[in-house]
PDB file of C-alpha atoms in Angstrom:
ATOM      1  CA  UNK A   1     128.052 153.693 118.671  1.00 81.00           C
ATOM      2  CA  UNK A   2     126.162 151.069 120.333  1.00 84.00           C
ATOM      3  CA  UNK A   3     126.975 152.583 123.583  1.00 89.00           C
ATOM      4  CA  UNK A   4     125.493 155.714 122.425  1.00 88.00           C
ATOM      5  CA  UNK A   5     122.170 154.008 120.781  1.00 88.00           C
ATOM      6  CA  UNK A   6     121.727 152.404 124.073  1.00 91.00           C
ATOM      7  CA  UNK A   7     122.067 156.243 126.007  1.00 91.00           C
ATOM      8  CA  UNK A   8     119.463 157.462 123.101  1.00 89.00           C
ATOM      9  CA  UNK A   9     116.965 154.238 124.046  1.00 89.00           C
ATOM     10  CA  UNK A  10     117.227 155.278 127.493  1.00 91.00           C
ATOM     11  CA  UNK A  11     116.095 158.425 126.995  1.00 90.00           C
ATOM     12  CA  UNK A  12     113.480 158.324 124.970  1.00 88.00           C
ATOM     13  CA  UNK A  13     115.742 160.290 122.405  1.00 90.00           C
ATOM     14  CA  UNK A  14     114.184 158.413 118.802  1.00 88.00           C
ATOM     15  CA  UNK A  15     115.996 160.668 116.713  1.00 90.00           C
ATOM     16  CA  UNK A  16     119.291 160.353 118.335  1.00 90.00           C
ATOM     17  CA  UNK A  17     118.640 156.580 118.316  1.00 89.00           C
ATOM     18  CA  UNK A  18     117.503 156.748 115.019  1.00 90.00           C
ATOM     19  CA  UNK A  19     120.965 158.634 114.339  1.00 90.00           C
ATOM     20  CA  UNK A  20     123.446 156.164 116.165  1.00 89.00           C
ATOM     21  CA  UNK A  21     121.800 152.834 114.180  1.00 87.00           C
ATOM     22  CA  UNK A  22     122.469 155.141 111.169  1.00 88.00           C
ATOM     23  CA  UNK A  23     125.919 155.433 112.484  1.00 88.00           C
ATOM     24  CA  UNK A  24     126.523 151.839 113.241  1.00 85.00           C
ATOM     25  CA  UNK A  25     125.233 150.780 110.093  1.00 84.00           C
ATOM     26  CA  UNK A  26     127.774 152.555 107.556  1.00 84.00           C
ATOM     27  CA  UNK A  27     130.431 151.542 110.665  1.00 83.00           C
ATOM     28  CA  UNK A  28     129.517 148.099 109.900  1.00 80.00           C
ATOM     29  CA  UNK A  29     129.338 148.296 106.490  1.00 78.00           C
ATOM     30  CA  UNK A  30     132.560 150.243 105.673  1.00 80.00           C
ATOM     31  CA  UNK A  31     134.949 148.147 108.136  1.00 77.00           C
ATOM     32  CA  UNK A  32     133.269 144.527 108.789  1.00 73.00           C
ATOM     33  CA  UNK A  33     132.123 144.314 104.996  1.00 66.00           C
ATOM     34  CA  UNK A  34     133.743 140.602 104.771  1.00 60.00           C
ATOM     35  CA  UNK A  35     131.552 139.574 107.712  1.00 54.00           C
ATOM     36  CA  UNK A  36     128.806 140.485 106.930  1.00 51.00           C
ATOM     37  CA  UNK A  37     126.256 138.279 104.650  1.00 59.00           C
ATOM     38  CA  UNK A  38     126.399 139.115 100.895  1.00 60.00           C
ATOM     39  CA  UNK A  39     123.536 140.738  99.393  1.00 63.00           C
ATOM     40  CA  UNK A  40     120.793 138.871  98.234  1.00 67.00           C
ATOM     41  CA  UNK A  41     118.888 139.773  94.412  1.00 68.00           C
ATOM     42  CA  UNK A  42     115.570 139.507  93.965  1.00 65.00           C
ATOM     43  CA  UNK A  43     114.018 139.582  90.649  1.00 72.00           C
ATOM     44  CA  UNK A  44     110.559 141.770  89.959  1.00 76.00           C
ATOM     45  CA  UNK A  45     108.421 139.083  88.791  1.00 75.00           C
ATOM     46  CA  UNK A  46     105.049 140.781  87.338  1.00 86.00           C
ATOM     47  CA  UNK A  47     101.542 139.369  88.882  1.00 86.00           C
ATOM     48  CA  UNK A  48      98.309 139.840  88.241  1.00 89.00           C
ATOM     49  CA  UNK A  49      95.674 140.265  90.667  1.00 90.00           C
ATOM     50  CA  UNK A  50      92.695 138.088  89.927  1.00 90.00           C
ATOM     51  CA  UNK A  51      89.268 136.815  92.267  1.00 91.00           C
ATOM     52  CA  UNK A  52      89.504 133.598  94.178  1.00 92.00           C
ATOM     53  CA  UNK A  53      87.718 131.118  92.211  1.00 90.00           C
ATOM     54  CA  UNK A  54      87.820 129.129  95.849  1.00 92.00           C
ATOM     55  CA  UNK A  55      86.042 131.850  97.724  1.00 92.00           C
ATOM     56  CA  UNK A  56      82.513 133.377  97.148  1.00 92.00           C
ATOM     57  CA  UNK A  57      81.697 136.557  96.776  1.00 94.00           C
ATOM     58  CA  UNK A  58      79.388 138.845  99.261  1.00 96.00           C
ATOM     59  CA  UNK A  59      76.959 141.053  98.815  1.00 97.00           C
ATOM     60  CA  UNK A  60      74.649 143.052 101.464  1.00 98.00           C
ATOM     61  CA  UNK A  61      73.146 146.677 101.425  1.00 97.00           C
ATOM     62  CA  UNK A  62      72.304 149.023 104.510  1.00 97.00           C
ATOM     63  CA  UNK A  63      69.480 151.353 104.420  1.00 97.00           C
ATOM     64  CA  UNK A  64      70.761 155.203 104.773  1.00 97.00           C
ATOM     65  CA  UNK A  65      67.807 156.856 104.255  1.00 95.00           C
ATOM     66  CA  UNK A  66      66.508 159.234 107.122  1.00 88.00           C
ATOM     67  CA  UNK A  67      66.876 162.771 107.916  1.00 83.00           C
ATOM     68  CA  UNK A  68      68.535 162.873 111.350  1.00 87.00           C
ATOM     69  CA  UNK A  69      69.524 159.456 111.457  1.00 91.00           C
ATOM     70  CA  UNK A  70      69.720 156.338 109.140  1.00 93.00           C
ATOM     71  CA  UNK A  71      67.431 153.932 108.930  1.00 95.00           C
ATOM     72  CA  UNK A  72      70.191 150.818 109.666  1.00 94.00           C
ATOM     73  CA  UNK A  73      68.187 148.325 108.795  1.00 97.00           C
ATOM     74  CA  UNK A  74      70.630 145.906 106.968  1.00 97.00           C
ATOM     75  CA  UNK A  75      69.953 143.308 104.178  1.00 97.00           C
ATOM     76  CA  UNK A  76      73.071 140.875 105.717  1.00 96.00           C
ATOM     77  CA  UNK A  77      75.610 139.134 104.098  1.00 96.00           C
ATOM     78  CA  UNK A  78      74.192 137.407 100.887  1.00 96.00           C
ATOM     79  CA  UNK A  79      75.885 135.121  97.888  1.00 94.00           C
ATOM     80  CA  UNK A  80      73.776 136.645  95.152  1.00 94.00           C
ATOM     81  CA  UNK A  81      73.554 140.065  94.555  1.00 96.00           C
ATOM     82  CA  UNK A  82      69.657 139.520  93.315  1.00 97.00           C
ATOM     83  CA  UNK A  83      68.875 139.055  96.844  1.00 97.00           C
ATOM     84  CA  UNK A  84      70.018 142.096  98.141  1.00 97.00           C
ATOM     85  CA  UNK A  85      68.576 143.731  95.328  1.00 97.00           C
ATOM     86  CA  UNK A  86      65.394 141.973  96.366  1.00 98.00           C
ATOM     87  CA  UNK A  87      65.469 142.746  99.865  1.00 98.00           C
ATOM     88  CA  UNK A  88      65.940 146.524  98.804  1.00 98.00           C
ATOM     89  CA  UNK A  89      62.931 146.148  97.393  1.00 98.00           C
ATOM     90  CA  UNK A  90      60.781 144.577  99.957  1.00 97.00           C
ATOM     91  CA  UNK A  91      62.224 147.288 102.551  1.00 97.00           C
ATOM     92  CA  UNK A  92      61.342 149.973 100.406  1.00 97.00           C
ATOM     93  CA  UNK A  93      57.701 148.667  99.859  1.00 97.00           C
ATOM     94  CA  UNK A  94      57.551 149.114 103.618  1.00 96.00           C
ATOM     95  CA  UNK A  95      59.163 151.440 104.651  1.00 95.00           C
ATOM     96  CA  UNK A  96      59.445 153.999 101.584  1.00 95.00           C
ATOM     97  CA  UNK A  97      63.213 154.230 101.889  1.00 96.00           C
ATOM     98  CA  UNK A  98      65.053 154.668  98.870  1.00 96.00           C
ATOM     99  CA  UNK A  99      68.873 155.279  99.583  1.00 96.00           C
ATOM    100  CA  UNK A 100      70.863 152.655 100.410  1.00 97.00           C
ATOM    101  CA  UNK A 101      74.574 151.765 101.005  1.00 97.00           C
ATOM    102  CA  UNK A 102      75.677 148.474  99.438  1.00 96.00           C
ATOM    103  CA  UNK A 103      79.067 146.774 100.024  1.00 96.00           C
ATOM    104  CA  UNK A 104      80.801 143.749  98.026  1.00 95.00           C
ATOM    105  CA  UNK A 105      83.820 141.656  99.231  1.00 95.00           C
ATOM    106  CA  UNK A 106      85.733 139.057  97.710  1.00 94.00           C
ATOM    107  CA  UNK A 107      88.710 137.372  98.161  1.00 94.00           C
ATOM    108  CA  UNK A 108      91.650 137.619  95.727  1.00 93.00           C
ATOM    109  CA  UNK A 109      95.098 135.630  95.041  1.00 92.00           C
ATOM    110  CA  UNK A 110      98.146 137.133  93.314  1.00 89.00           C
ATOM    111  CA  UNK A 111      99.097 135.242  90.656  1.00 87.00           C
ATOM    112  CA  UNK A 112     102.805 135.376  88.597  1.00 84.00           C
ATOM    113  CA  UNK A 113     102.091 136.453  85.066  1.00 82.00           C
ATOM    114  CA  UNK A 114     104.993 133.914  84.097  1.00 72.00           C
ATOM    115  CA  UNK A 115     106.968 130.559  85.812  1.00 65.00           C
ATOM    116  CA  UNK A 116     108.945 131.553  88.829  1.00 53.00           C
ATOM    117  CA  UNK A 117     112.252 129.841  88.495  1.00 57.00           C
ATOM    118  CA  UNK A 118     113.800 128.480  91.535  1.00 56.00           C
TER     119      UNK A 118
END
């Protein structure tokens, strides 16, 4: 079966490749069982998905407005969404733009809802 994965490989053939590691798998299984490793349980452990208290947060807006094209101009990456809001302001003062895009990132961690024993 290896023989005939290696043929497959050669050429090109991913679903008769595909086929003889499917093949050698259940041959491996069925007659080298005692060889093989045993099977390893893991347990679902429930986590919650909260914000990095490490990281900051980022704010920034583009300006979309524009009827061909957008506008582009871009507020840049800010720690406080008050100025973004701010510089949405001042660019709409001069330029009379009013639609924007805004974007916020942050980083988050995966906590376990309850101790992991080891």
């Amino acid at each position: 079966m290896a023989v005939r994965r290696d043929e497959a490989r050669a050429r090109y053939d991913g679903s008769a490749e595909t086929d003889a590691n499917v093949l050698l798998r259940h041959h491996q299984r069925r007659e080298h069982a005692g060889a093989a490793r045993p099977r390893r349980v893991f347990r679902y452990v429930p986590y919650v998905i909260a914000q990095d208290a490490t990281a900051e947060p980022e704010y920034e807006a583009r300006c979309v407005s524009g009827d061909e094209t957008e506008c582009g101009a871009e507020s840049g990456v800010r720690s406080d969404p008050a100025a973004v809001e701010e510089w949405q302001r001042r660019h709409t003062q001069e330029t009379r733009h009013l639609r924007y895009r805004r974007s916020f990132g942050d980083y988050s961690v995966l906590e376990p809802l309850e101790e992991v024993p080891l």
